[in-house]
Tab-separated table of C-alpha atoms and ligand atoms in Angstrom:
chain	number	residue	atom	x	y	z
X	1	MET	CA	24.148	20.439	-14.189
X	2	THR	CA	26.212	18.175	-11.923
X	3	LEU	CA	26.087	17.617	-8.458
X	4	THR	CA	29.295	19.560	-7.460
X	5	GLN	CA	27.121	22.773	-8.636
X	6	THR	CA	24.543	22.436	-5.759
X	7	GLY	CA	26.774	24.522	-3.635
X	8	THR	CA	26.970	27.544	-5.933
X	9	ARG	CA	23.128	27.819	-5.901
X	10	GLY	CA	21.682	29.165	-2.644
X	11	PHE	CA	23.172	28.138	0.521
X	12	ARG	CA	27.058	27.411	0.929
X	13	ALA	CA	27.662	23.562	1.173
X	14	TYR	CA	30.052	22.215	4.140
X	15	THR	CA	31.158	18.938	3.442
X	16	ALA	CA	33.542	16.431	5.218
X	17	LYS	CA	36.378	18.655	4.477
X	18	HIS	CA	34.991	21.577	6.879
X	19	LEU	CA	34.434	19.020	9.509
X	20	ASP	CA	36.977	19.625	11.596
X	21	ASP	CA	36.920	23.587	11.494
X	22	LEU	CA	33.036	22.955	12.490
X	23	LEU	CA	33.864	20.814	15.518
X	24	LYS	CA	36.838	23.076	16.649
X	25	ARG	CA	33.862	25.881	16.815
X	26	ALA	CA	31.918	23.378	19.180
X	27	GLY	CA	34.898	23.083	21.483
X	28	PHE	CA	35.754	19.428	20.880
X	29	ASP	CA	39.593	18.264	21.560
X	30	SER	CA	41.227	16.909	18.940
X	31	ASP	CA	41.088	13.453	19.995
X	32	THR	CA	37.205	13.647	19.772
X	33	ARG	CA	37.457	15.419	16.376
X	34	LEU	CA	39.160	12.625	14.993
X	35	ARG	CA	36.490	9.898	16.413
X	36	ILE	CA	34.046	11.906	15.001
X	37	ARG	CA	35.609	12.227	11.988
X	38	ALA	CA	36.424	8.405	11.881
X	39	VAL	CA	32.460	8.397	12.237
X	40	ALA	CA	31.863	10.808	9.346
X	41	SER	CA	34.314	8.346	7.155
X	42	VAL	CA	31.157	5.585	7.370
X	43	LEU	CA	28.464	7.730	7.548
X	44	PRO	CA	29.050	10.902	5.147
X	45	PHE	CA	28.489	14.112	6.356
X	46	ARG	CA	27.157	17.108	4.391
X	47	THR	CA	25.275	20.362	5.524
X	48	ASN	CA	24.911	23.952	4.457
X	49	ALA	CA	25.439	27.550	6.355
X	50	TYR	CA	21.690	27.868	6.458
X	51	VAL	CA	21.586	24.648	8.985
X	52	VAL	CA	25.051	25.874	10.678
X	53	ASP	CA	24.178	29.553	10.950
X	54	GLU	CA	20.616	29.530	11.647
X	55	LEU	CA	19.249	26.368	12.825
X	56	ILE	CA	21.908	24.807	15.114
X	57	ASP	CA	22.143	26.547	18.598
X	58	TRP	CA	26.285	26.564	19.193
X	59	SER	CA	25.625	27.241	22.881
X	60	ASP	CA	24.331	23.980	23.356
X	61	ILE	CA	26.383	21.255	21.768
X	62	PRO	CA	26.535	18.505	21.930
X	63	ASP	CA	22.576	18.104	23.000
X	64	ASP	CA	21.270	20.721	20.394
X	65	PRO	CA	18.388	18.467	18.346
X	66	ILE	CA	19.642	20.243	15.051
X	67	TYR	CA	23.262	19.531	15.889
X	68	ARG	CA	22.541	15.772	16.598
X	69	LEU	CA	20.469	15.062	13.657
X	70	VAL	CA	23.180	16.588	11.097
X	71	PHE	CA	26.506	15.507	12.611
X	72	PRO	CA	28.193	12.629	13.092
X	73	GLN	CA	28.468	11.300	16.855
X	74	GLU	CA	31.638	9.663	18.249
X	75	ASP	CA	29.327	6.694	19.868
X	76	MET	CA	27.136	6.264	16.911
X	77	LEU	CA	28.953	3.313	15.859
X	78	PRO	CA	30.542	0.283	17.797
X	79	GLU	CA	33.395	1.562	19.784
X	80	ALA	CA	36.185	-0.883	18.103
X	81	ASP	CA	34.723	0.340	14.813
X	82	VAL	CA	35.601	4.178	15.476
X	83	SER	CA	38.686	3.260	17.478
X	84	ARG	CA	40.445	1.679	14.531
X	85	ILE	CA	39.317	3.998	11.466
X	86	ALA	CA	40.474	6.859	13.946
X	87	GLY	CA	44.207	4.961	14.735
X	88	LEU	CA	43.905	5.434	10.550
X	89	LEU	CA	43.209	8.968	10.525
X	90	ARG	CA	45.520	9.596	13.001
X	91	ALA	CA	48.552	7.398	11.017
X	92	GLU	CA	47.398	9.278	7.743
X	93	ALA	CA	46.434	6.210	6.404
X	94	SER	CA	46.125	6.331	2.400
X	95	SER	CA	42.273	7.014	1.397
X	96	ARG	CA	41.899	3.542	-0.178
X	97	GLU	CA	42.682	1.835	3.178
X	98	ILE	CA	40.649	4.273	5.172
X	99	GLN	CA	37.492	3.554	2.555
X	100	ALA	CA	37.912	-0.245	2.777
X	101	ALA	CA	37.545	0.110	6.548
X	102	ALA	CA	34.496	2.143	6.112
X	103	ASN	CA	32.954	0.059	3.791
X	104	ALA	CA	33.309	-3.063	5.880
X	105	VAL	CA	31.556	-1.184	8.645
X	106	ARG	CA	28.918	-0.140	6.376
X	107	ALA	CA	28.139	-3.567	4.959
X	108	ARG	CA	27.250	-4.573	8.694
X	109	LEU	CA	25.078	-1.604	8.716
X	110	ASN	CA	22.030	-3.009	6.778
X	111	PRO	CA	22.143	-0.577	3.877
X	112	HIS	CA	19.153	-1.745	2.154
X	113	PRO	CA	16.421	-2.951	4.804
X	114	ALA	CA	12.876	-3.967	3.953
X	115	GLY	CA	13.877	-6.114	0.858
X	116	GLN	CA	14.371	-2.966	-1.187
X	117	MET	CA	17.245	-4.588	-3.445
X	118	GLU	CA	15.687	-7.919	-3.740
X	119	LEU	CA	11.795	-7.466	-3.625
X	120	ASN	CA	11.030	-4.159	-5.050
X	121	ILE	CA	12.872	-3.553	-7.650
X	122	PRO	CA	10.300	-4.007	-10.836
X	123	ARG	CA	11.229	-5.402	-14.243
X	124	ALA	CA	10.592	-4.169	-17.709
X	125	GLY	CA	10.733	-8.268	-19.532
X	126	SER	CA	13.578	-9.515	-17.639
X	127	GLU	CA	15.526	-6.426	-17.289
X	128	PRO	CA	15.316	-5.016	-13.672
X	129	MET	CA	14.799	-1.467	-13.767
X	130	PRO	CA	17.605	0.232	-11.084
X	131	GLY	CA	16.234	3.236	-9.234
X	132	MET	CA	12.752	2.549	-9.096
X	133	GLN	CA	10.800	0.759	-6.762
X	134	HIS	CA	7.364	-1.213	-7.119
X	135	LYS	CA	6.279	-2.304	-3.404
X	136	TYR	CA	2.679	-1.233	-3.213
X	137	PRO	CA	0.331	-1.843	-6.333
X	138	GLU	CA	-0.808	1.797	-6.548
X	139	THR	CA	2.693	3.559	-5.875
X	140	VAL	CA	5.841	3.721	-7.747
X	141	LEU	CA	9.079	5.307	-6.269
X	142	PHE	CA	11.643	6.963	-8.536
X	143	PHE	CA	15.101	7.896	-7.761
X	144	PRO	CA	16.264	10.369	-10.104
X	145	LYS	CA	20.162	10.341	-10.543
X	146	GLN	CA	20.649	13.728	-9.686
X	147	GLY	CA	18.574	13.973	-6.807
X	148	GLN	CA	20.981	11.233	-4.675
X	149	THR	CA	22.436	13.531	-2.559
X	150	CYS	CA	20.977	15.774	-0.024
X	151	HIS	CA	21.051	19.347	1.663
X	152	ALA	CA	22.465	17.903	5.018
X	153	TYR	CA	22.954	14.353	5.583
X	154	CYS	CA	20.822	13.338	8.704
X	155	THR	CA	22.663	10.646	10.073
X	156	TYR	CA	19.646	8.753	10.576
X	157	CYS	CA	18.490	8.643	7.330
X	158	PHE	CA	17.921	5.396	5.724
X	159	ARG	CA	18.901	6.779	2.398
X	160	TRP	CA	22.574	6.828	3.933
X	161	ALA	CA	23.663	4.169	1.220
X	162	GLN	CA	22.530	6.848	-1.314
X	163	PHE	CA	25.261	9.092	-0.445
X	164	VAL	CA	28.511	6.832	-0.081
X	165	GLY	CA	29.420	6.663	-3.876
X	166	GLU	CA	29.507	2.935	-3.597
X	167	PRO	CA	27.901	1.662	-6.992
X	168	ASP	CA	26.489	-1.632	-5.195
X	169	LEU	CA	24.984	0.128	-2.554
X	170	LYS	CA	23.301	2.782	-4.623
X	171	MET	CA	20.141	3.087	-6.773
X	172	ALA	CA	19.095	5.872	-9.294
X	173	SER	CA	17.960	6.439	-12.555
X	174	ASP	CA	17.696	8.988	-15.547
X	175	ASP	CA	15.272	6.985	-17.558
X	176	VAL	CA	12.276	9.051	-17.751
X	177	GLU	CA	11.279	7.286	-21.150
X	178	GLY	CA	11.653	3.861	-19.197
X	179	LEU	CA	9.628	4.851	-16.059
X	180	VAL	CA	6.654	6.236	-18.346
X	181	ARG	CA	6.828	2.995	-20.316
X	182	TYR	CA	6.507	1.112	-17.341
X	183	LEU	CA	3.914	3.471	-15.566
X	184	ARG	CA	1.815	2.822	-18.973
X	185	GLU	CA	2.009	-0.949	-18.738
X	186	HIS	CA	0.859	-0.816	-15.167
X	187	PRO	CA	-2.209	1.119	-15.016
X	188	GLN	CA	-2.643	0.636	-11.515
X	189	VAL	CA	-0.160	2.897	-10.316
X	190	THR	CA	-1.687	6.181	-9.740
X	191	SER	CA	0.783	7.547	-7.484
X	192	LEU	CA	4.313	8.493	-8.401
X	193	LEU	CA	6.749	9.241	-5.553
X	194	PHE	CA	9.966	11.261	-6.456
X	195	THR	CA	12.435	10.093	-3.605
X	196	GLY	CA	16.095	10.099	-3.191
X	197	GLY	CA	18.555	11.264	-1.491
X	198	ASP	CA	16.543	14.517	-1.882
X	199	PRO	CA	15.058	15.231	-5.065
X	200	MET	CA	14.744	18.947	-4.596
X	201	ILE	CA	18.401	19.209	-5.032
X	202	MET	CA	17.876	19.210	-8.351
X	203	SER	CA	17.901	22.582	-10.167
X	204	GLY	CA	14.343	23.629	-11.783
X	205	PRO	CA	15.611	22.604	-15.139
X	206	VAL	CA	16.401	19.303	-13.927
X	207	LEU	CA	13.376	18.487	-12.152
X	208	ARG	CA	11.201	19.564	-15.252
X	209	ARG	CA	12.793	16.939	-17.250
X	210	TYR	CA	11.688	14.302	-14.806
X	211	VAL	CA	8.087	15.602	-13.862
X	212	GLU	CA	6.947	16.959	-17.458
X	213	PRO	CA	6.665	13.692	-19.313
X	214	LEU	CA	4.378	12.383	-16.391
X	215	LEU	CA	1.829	15.405	-16.704
X	216	GLU	CA	0.101	13.382	-19.680
X	217	LEU	CA	-0.487	9.989	-18.116
X	218	GLU	CA	-4.169	10.377	-17.064
X	219	GLN	CA	-3.974	7.199	-14.785
X	220	LEU	CA	-1.596	9.502	-12.277
X	221	GLU	CA	-3.787	10.842	-9.522
X	222	SER	CA	-0.411	12.313	-7.642
X	223	ILE	CA	3.058	13.007	-7.999
X	224	ARG	CA	4.870	13.433	-4.473
X	225	ILE	CA	8.459	14.570	-4.148
X	226	GLY	CA	9.732	13.962	-0.732
X	227	THR	CA	12.087	16.332	0.729
X	228	LYS	CA	13.884	17.977	3.888
X	229	SER	CA	14.447	21.014	1.672
X	230	LEU	CA	11.774	22.759	3.284
X	231	ALA	CA	13.479	22.933	6.825
X	232	TYR	CA	17.479	23.014	5.522
X	233	TRP	CA	16.939	24.539	2.256
X	234	PRO	CA	13.993	27.234	2.547
X	235	GLY	CA	15.540	29.474	-0.001
X	236	ARG	CA	15.221	26.904	-2.684
X	237	PHE	CA	11.526	28.381	-3.083
X	238	VAL	CA	11.962	31.949	-1.981
X	239	THR	CA	15.665	33.428	-2.942
X	240	ASP	CA	17.121	30.822	-5.188
X	241	PRO	CA	17.485	31.856	-8.764
X	242	ASP	CA	15.257	28.798	-10.052
X	243	ALA	CA	12.663	29.376	-7.262
X	244	ALA	CA	10.061	30.742	-9.547
X	245	GLU	CA	10.591	28.289	-12.212
X	246	THR	CA	10.431	25.340	-9.659
X	247	LEU	CA	7.229	27.174	-8.163
X	248	ARG	CA	5.753	27.220	-11.857
X	249	LEU	CA	6.484	23.576	-12.356
X	250	PHE	CA	4.548	22.828	-9.319
X	251	SER	CA	1.338	24.934	-10.461
X	252	ALA	CA	1.608	22.839	-13.921
X	253	VAL	CA	1.086	19.824	-12.014
X	254	VAL	CA	-1.824	21.154	-10.422
X	255	GLU	CA	-3.119	22.154	-13.413
X	256	SER	CA	-3.037	19.108	-15.258
X	257	GLY	CA	-5.499	17.845	-12.659
X	258	LYS	CA	-3.108	16.154	-10.502
X	259	ASN	CA	-2.283	16.751	-6.814
X	260	LEU	CA	1.431	17.669	-6.365
X	261	ALA	CA	1.840	16.383	-2.931
X	262	PHE	CA	5.074	17.992	-1.228
X	263	MET	CA	5.966	15.335	1.476
X	264	ALA	CA	7.850	17.659	3.842
X	265	HIS	CA	10.276	15.895	6.622
X	266	PHE	CA	10.385	17.635	9.654
X	267	SER	CA	12.304	16.400	12.360
X	268	HIS	CA	11.875	19.123	14.813
X	269	PRO	CA	9.580	22.259	15.498
X	270	ARG	CA	13.149	24.654	15.746
X	271	GLU	CA	12.974	23.982	11.660
X	272	MET	CA	9.711	25.817	11.187
X	273	ASP	CA	10.660	29.039	13.115
X	274	SER	CA	12.363	30.854	10.595
X	275	GLN	CA	10.440	33.772	8.172
X	276	VAL	CA	11.819	32.228	5.335
X	277	VAL	CA	10.556	28.833	5.992
X	278	GLN	CA	7.017	29.840	6.409
X	279	THR	CA	7.247	32.036	3.470
X	280	ALA	CA	8.357	28.989	1.724
X	281	VAL	CA	5.272	26.948	2.751
X	282	ARG	CA	3.145	30.087	1.450
X	283	ALA	CA	4.882	29.997	-1.902
X	284	ILE	CA	4.580	26.632	-2.098
X	285	ARG	CA	0.958	26.366	-1.023
X	286	ASP	CA	0.335	29.195	-3.393
X	287	THR	CA	0.842	26.899	-6.545
X	288	GLY	CA	-2.092	24.447	-5.513
X	289	ALA	CA	0.403	21.725	-3.869
X	290	VAL	CA	-0.274	20.346	-0.803
X	291	ILE	CA	2.292	19.982	1.646
X	292	ARG	CA	2.358	16.666	4.250
X	293	THR	CA	4.755	16.515	6.737
X	294	GLN	CA	6.492	13.164	8.121
X	295	ALA	CA	9.330	12.318	10.075
X	296	PRO	CA	11.086	9.500	12.161
X	297	LEU	CA	10.914	9.695	15.941
X	298	ILE	CA	14.541	9.575	16.972
X	299	ARG	CA	15.738	9.058	20.348
X	300	SER	CA	17.240	12.593	21.777
X	301	ILE	CA	15.962	14.500	19.124
X	302	ASN	CA	12.607	14.655	19.165
X	303	ASP	CA	11.529	11.780	21.701
X	304	HIS	CA	9.038	13.784	23.786
X	305	PRO	CA	5.340	14.239	22.890
X	306	ASP	CA	5.532	17.908	23.554
X	307	THR	CA	8.054	18.000	20.685
X	308	TRP	CA	5.337	16.379	18.308
X	309	VAL	CA	2.264	18.792	19.959
X	310	GLU	CA	4.164	21.456	18.737
X	311	MET	CA	5.187	19.843	15.501
X	312	TRP	CA	1.603	19.332	14.499
X	313	ARG	CA	0.037	22.339	15.518
X	314	VAL	CA	2.573	24.420	13.870
X	315	GLN	CA	2.232	22.486	10.668
X	316	HIS	CA	-1.335	22.674	10.772
X	317	ALA	CA	-1.439	26.604	11.521
X	318	LEU	CA	0.901	26.910	8.386
X	319	GLY	CA	-1.862	25.282	6.267
X	320	MET	CA	0.326	21.751	6.139
X	321	VAL	CA	-1.216	18.416	6.893
X	322	PRO	CA	0.580	15.999	9.356
X	323	TYR	CA	0.688	12.400	7.805
X	324	TYR	CA	3.486	10.006	9.424
X	325	MET	CA	5.240	9.578	12.360
X	326	PHE	CA	8.003	6.939	11.338
X	327	VAL	CA	9.708	4.325	13.569
X	328	GLU	CA	13.674	4.732	13.075
X	329	ARG	CA	14.750	1.918	10.582
X	330	ASP	CA	16.682	-0.848	10.745
X	331	THR	CA	19.330	0.441	9.064
X	332	GLY	CA	22.466	2.616	9.769
X	333	PRO	CA	23.134	3.890	13.175
X	334	GLN	CA	19.280	2.100	14.450
X	335	ASP	CA	20.839	1.139	17.837
X	336	TYR	CA	22.033	4.832	18.304
X	337	PHE	CA	18.571	6.408	17.405
X	338	ALA	CA	15.913	3.818	18.156
X	339	VAL	CA	12.957	4.312	20.422
X	340	PRO	CA	11.136	1.135	21.929
X	341	LEU	CA	7.969	0.825	20.190
X	342	ALA	CA	6.206	0.822	23.669
X	343	ARG	CA	7.544	4.383	24.193
X	344	ALA	CA	6.996	5.420	20.642
X	345	TYR	CA	3.742	4.122	21.131
X	346	GLU	CA	2.988	6.327	24.244
X	347	ILE	CA	4.788	9.592	22.865
X	348	PHE	CA	2.481	9.574	19.734
X	349	ARG	CA	-0.332	8.832	22.011
X	350	ASP	CA	-0.163	11.475	24.249
X	351	ALA	CA	0.734	13.688	21.588
X	352	TYR	CA	-2.199	13.028	19.399
X	353	ALA	CA	-4.518	13.374	22.287
X	354	ARG	CA	-3.646	17.136	22.565
X	355	VAL	CA	-3.955	18.388	18.852
X	356	SER	CA	-7.114	19.022	17.394
X	357	GLY	CA	-8.984	16.657	15.052
X	358	LEU	CA	-7.586	18.843	11.913
X	359	CYS	CA	-3.920	17.409	13.151
X	360	ARG	CA	-5.105	13.937	13.680
X	361	THR	CA	-4.576	13.296	9.980
X	362	VAL	CA	-1.290	11.857	11.044
X	363	ARG	CA	-0.482	7.812	11.385
X	364	GLY	CA	2.097	6.204	13.187
X	365	PRO	CA	3.936	5.051	14.873
X	366	SER	CA	4.641	3.350	11.635
X	367	MET	CA	7.684	0.875	10.833
X	368	SER	CA	8.368	0.705	7.044
X	369	SER	CA	9.380	-3.165	6.888
X	370	THR	CA	9.300	-5.574	4.457
X	371	PRO	CA	5.944	-6.594	4.683
X	372	GLY	CA	4.612	-2.645	4.862
X	373	LYS	CA	3.920	0.120	6.897
X	374	VAL	CA	2.991	-1.577	10.404
X	375	CYS	CA	1.252	0.580	12.829
X	376	VAL	CA	1.363	0.615	16.484
X	377	ASP	CA	-2.288	0.928	17.412
X	378	GLY	CA	-1.653	0.517	21.330
X	379	VAL	CA	-0.630	-1.941	24.188
X	380	THR	CA	-3.553	-3.663	25.797
X	381	GLU	CA	-4.504	-6.880	27.341
X	382	VAL	CA	-6.616	-9.568	25.824
X	383	ALA	CA	-7.517	-12.623	27.791
X	384	GLY	CA	-5.143	-12.033	30.509
X	385	ARG	CA	-1.993	-11.146	28.222
X	386	ARG	CA	-0.514	-8.355	27.663
X	387	VAL	CA	-0.328	-7.382	24.057
X	388	PHE	CA	0.679	-4.859	21.096
X	389	VAL	CA	-2.377	-4.231	18.687
X	390	LEU	CA	-0.621	-3.772	15.169
X	391	HIS	CA	-2.151	-3.193	11.729
X	392	LEU	CA	-0.792	-2.574	8.080
X	393	ILE	CA	-1.367	0.830	6.789
X	394	GLN	CA	0.280	-0.481	3.383
X	395	ALA	CA	0.879	-3.830	2.724
X	396	ARG	CA	2.698	-5.706	-0.332
X	397	ASP	CA	-0.334	-7.990	-0.087
X	398	PRO	CA	-3.283	-5.102	-0.198
X	399	SER	CA	-5.859	-7.914	1.145
X	400	LEU	CA	-3.657	-7.609	4.790
X	401	VAL	CA	-4.136	-3.325	4.838
X	402	GLY	CA	-6.170	-2.602	8.119
X	403	ARG	CA	-6.789	-5.740	9.782
X	404	PRO	CA	-5.615	-6.081	13.552
X	405	PHE	CA	-3.194	-8.365	14.438
X	406	PHE	CA	-1.259	-8.897	17.782
X	407	ALA	CA	2.005	-9.267	19.204
X	408	HIS	CA	3.226	-10.366	22.951
X	409	TYR	CA	4.363	-7.200	24.810
X	410	ASP	CA	7.893	-6.885	25.085
X	411	PRO	CA	9.299	-3.360	26.383
X	412	ASP	CA	12.475	-3.269	24.623
X	413	ALA	CA	11.396	-4.386	21.046
X	414	VAL	CA	12.527	-2.034	18.471
X	415	TRP	CA	11.473	-3.512	15.343
X	416	ILE	CA	8.837	-5.820	14.077
X	417	SER	CA	11.569	-8.529	13.755
X	418	ASP	CA	11.640	-8.258	17.435
X	419	LEU	CA	7.890	-9.116	17.846
X	420	LYS	CA	6.573	-12.741	18.196
X	421	PRO	CA	2.926	-13.282	17.294
X	422	ALA	CA	0.159	-13.359	20.047
X	423	PHE	CA	-2.761	-15.849	19.643
X	424	ALA	CA	-1.381	-17.286	16.505
X	425	ASP	CA	1.514	-19.202	15.088
X	426	ARG	CA	2.535	-16.565	12.303
X	427	PHE	CA	1.975	-12.972	11.432
X	428	PRO	CA	-0.491	-12.575	8.786
X	429	PHE	CA	1.994	-11.735	6.418
X	430	ASP	CA	4.209	-14.737	7.509
X	431	PRO	CA	4.257	-17.111	4.259
X	432	ALA	CA	2.382	-20.267	5.697
X	433	ILE	CA	4.957	-22.542	4.475
X	434	VAL	CA	8.589	-20.874	4.096
X	435	GLY	CA	9.583	-20.492	0.603
X	436	GLN	CA	6.404	-20.637	-0.911
X	437	GLY	CA	5.423	-18.055	-3.914
X	438	ASP	CA	6.751	-15.126	-5.544
X	439	LEU	CA	7.080	-12.416	-3.301
X	440	VAL	CA	8.348	-9.726	-6.055
X	441	ALA	CA	5.759	-6.750	-6.478
X	442	GLY	CA	4.989	-5.394	-9.423
Y	1	LIG	C1	5.628	4.419	2.138
Y	1	LIG	C2	6.225	3.910	1.016
Y	1	LIG	C3	4.846	4.840	0.092
Y	1	LIG	C4	3.974	5.401	0.235
Y	1	LIG	O1	2.656	4.981	1.206
Y	1	LIG	P1	1.626	5.738	1.492
Y	1	LIG	O2	1.195	4.815	2.339
Y	1	LIG	O3	0.904	5.957	-0.081
Y	1	LIG	O4	2.015	6.828	1.930
Y	1	LIG	C5	5.217	3.467	-1.324
Y	1	LIG	N1	6.350	2.901	-1.441
Y	1	LIG	C6	7.114	2.374	-0.162
Y	1	LIG	C7	8.325	1.596	-0.865
Y	1	LIG	C8	7.233	2.998	1.163
Y	1	LIG	O5	7.889	2.778	1.872
Y	2	LIG	S1	17.604	12.907	2.760
Y	2	LIG	FE1	16.048	13.693	4.518
Y	2	LIG	S2	16.394	12.396	6.097
Y	2	LIG	FE2	17.903	11.845	4.583
Y	2	LIG	S3	19.693	12.661	5.368
Y	2	LIG	FE3	18.697	14.029	4.025
Y	2	LIG	S4	17.633	15.329	5.248
Y	2	LIG	FE4	18.297	13.541	6.264
């Protein structure tokens, strides 16, 4: 199966060539449409008929949260960049010229944050294994080659580099044998996480080729699949021709004695309203899989405690397990979507205080940064100083997990790199002597 076939299964795909018509439907004038298309040449656009017809409220443009997640916005990139590319589009410049301008902008958007190209790529002997990441001892990430696109491109997604077709920016693999060999050589790995893009873009038979060989590995306790499909392509588990086969594969994982952890990305409660989503949740749960939920906190989309209270409550009622609230990463249009850490903590705490203990499985707000997942536990005063209290939920160096540390309070900080250590001259994960040691995981 090839990627182009994805549009023929399930919901009809909308791509860049449909963007102008969709924007007309939203009522934008021609100049604005050109500027939005300029942004889309940098941050790729793709969605489907379910998102467009069932999820977006077209009477509430541009404020509708699903619209804002999926559609590029004209002020998402620096004004000069948007104007330059809009000018090229207006002058009907060659696609090569437009691509070159778009690539120059992309290079400035930190396409691979958190050391993902330098620090996390495992090796077989001296050979790097692209399409894999081994950052935390017990978990390996695998980027299946056919899963490097998505049912809709949320413009906030840190995976955008996977979608732009630039080989230098992309990491992906179809070497399942190499993966199995690597896992056998690293028996400390107990969890394998398929990610992307979105692995659930793969058809049932393709997914099976990746998953089945892992069932014989006794060391694996869980196989995870990170996906937006439950929100944006629920028919994948209900009405698509390969729905039954996919669910049988999930059952086979559970029957092999492993946890099939379905990591569902939900960004807004609206994404759980439809009957087909609820039917899909039941079908997946009936296989014995456990659905955990996660999403970043995004300005103008879900930056209110009520939104999270509703999300966690509905998820819990449907039998899903809230898992992570993430902080918007330092990539792509971060400036556009970032919520200050101090505000993120308030939103998390306000929402957390209003749900039952059974929903308080959720952790956050969490930054997936170079040293690991840094959680903002609170803002408090220690020895007369206002500080952030932080801890690592996951760490490249496991001895640092769960140890509190402090940073000076800064109401504008949006990422760990904005913070300065308090009561210490460095953070626990900062090297004592710069340049010392081999940081490569795995
Ligand atoms: C989040 C993440 C994981 C999984 O971490 P858990 O705490 O086990 O959910 C694994 N690898 C990378 C690179 C991650 O960012
Ligand atoms: S992979 Fe998920 S978060 Fe990223 S663009 Fe697709 S739907 Fe959005």
